[in-house]
Short mmCIF file of C-alpha atoms in Angstrom, two decimals:
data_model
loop_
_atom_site.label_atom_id
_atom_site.label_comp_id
_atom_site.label_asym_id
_atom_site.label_seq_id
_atom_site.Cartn_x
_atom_site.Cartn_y
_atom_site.Cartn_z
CA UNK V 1 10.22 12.15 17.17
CA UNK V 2 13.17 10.43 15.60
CA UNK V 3 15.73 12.27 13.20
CA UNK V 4 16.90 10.91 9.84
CA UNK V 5 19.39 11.87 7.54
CA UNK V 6 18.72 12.96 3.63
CA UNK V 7 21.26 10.68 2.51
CA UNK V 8 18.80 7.87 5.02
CA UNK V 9 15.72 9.36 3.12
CA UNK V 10 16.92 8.84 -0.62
CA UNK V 11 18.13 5.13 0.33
CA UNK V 12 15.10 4.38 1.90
CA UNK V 13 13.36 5.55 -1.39
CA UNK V 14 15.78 3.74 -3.57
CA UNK V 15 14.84 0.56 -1.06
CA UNK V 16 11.41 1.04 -1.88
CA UNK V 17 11.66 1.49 -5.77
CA UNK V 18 13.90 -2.04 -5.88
CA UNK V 19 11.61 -3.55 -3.82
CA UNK V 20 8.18 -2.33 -5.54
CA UNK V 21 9.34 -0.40 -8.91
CA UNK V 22 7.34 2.78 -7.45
CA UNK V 23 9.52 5.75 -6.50
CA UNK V 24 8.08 7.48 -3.34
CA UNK V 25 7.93 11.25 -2.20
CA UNK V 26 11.09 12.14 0.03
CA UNK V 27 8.31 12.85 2.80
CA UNK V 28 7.18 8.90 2.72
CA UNK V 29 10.93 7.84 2.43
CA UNK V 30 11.73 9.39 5.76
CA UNK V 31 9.21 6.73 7.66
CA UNK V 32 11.16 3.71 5.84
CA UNK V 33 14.37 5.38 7.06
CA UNK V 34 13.16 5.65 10.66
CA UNK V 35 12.45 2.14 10.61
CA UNK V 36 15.96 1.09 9.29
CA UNK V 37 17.53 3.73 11.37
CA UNK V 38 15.50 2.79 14.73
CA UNK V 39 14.87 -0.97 14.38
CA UNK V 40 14.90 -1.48 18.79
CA UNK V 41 11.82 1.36 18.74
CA UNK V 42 9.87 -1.06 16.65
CA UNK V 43 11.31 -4.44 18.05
CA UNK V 44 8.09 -7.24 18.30
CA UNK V 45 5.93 -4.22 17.20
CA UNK V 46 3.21 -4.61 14.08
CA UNK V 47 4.31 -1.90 12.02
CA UNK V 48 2.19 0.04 9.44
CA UNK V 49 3.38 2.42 6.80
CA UNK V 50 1.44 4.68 4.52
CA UNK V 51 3.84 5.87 1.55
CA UNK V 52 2.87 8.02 -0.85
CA UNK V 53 3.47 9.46 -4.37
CA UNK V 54 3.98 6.63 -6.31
CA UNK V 55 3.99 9.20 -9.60
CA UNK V 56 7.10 10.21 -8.62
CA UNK V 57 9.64 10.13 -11.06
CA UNK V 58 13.79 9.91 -10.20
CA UNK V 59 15.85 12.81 -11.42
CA UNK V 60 18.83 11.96 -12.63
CA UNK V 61 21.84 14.36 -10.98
#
């Protein structure tokens, strides 16, 4: 199990939306952040990730 941050999940989301103009769920974000968090877990790995919620819309604080 690795631990991430909120703050790690909302970047990660805001990574994904610059990167594929979808916003994600917070749930799918966390798996991005793990990967930026983590990067030696992954090291010479293949790495799939399922995201979800692509009708997600970003709320504005």
């Amino acid at each position: 199990m690795l631990l991430v941050s909120d703050d790690e999940a909302a970047a990660a989301q805001q990574l994904c939306y610059e990167h594929t103009d979808q916003w994600i769920e917070p749930s799918s974000a966390v798996v991005l952040a793990a990967l930026k968090r983590y990067p030696e877990h992954f090291q010479g790995q293949r790495v799939g990730v399922i995201v979800s919620g692509g009708n997600v819309t970003k709320v504005q604080p």
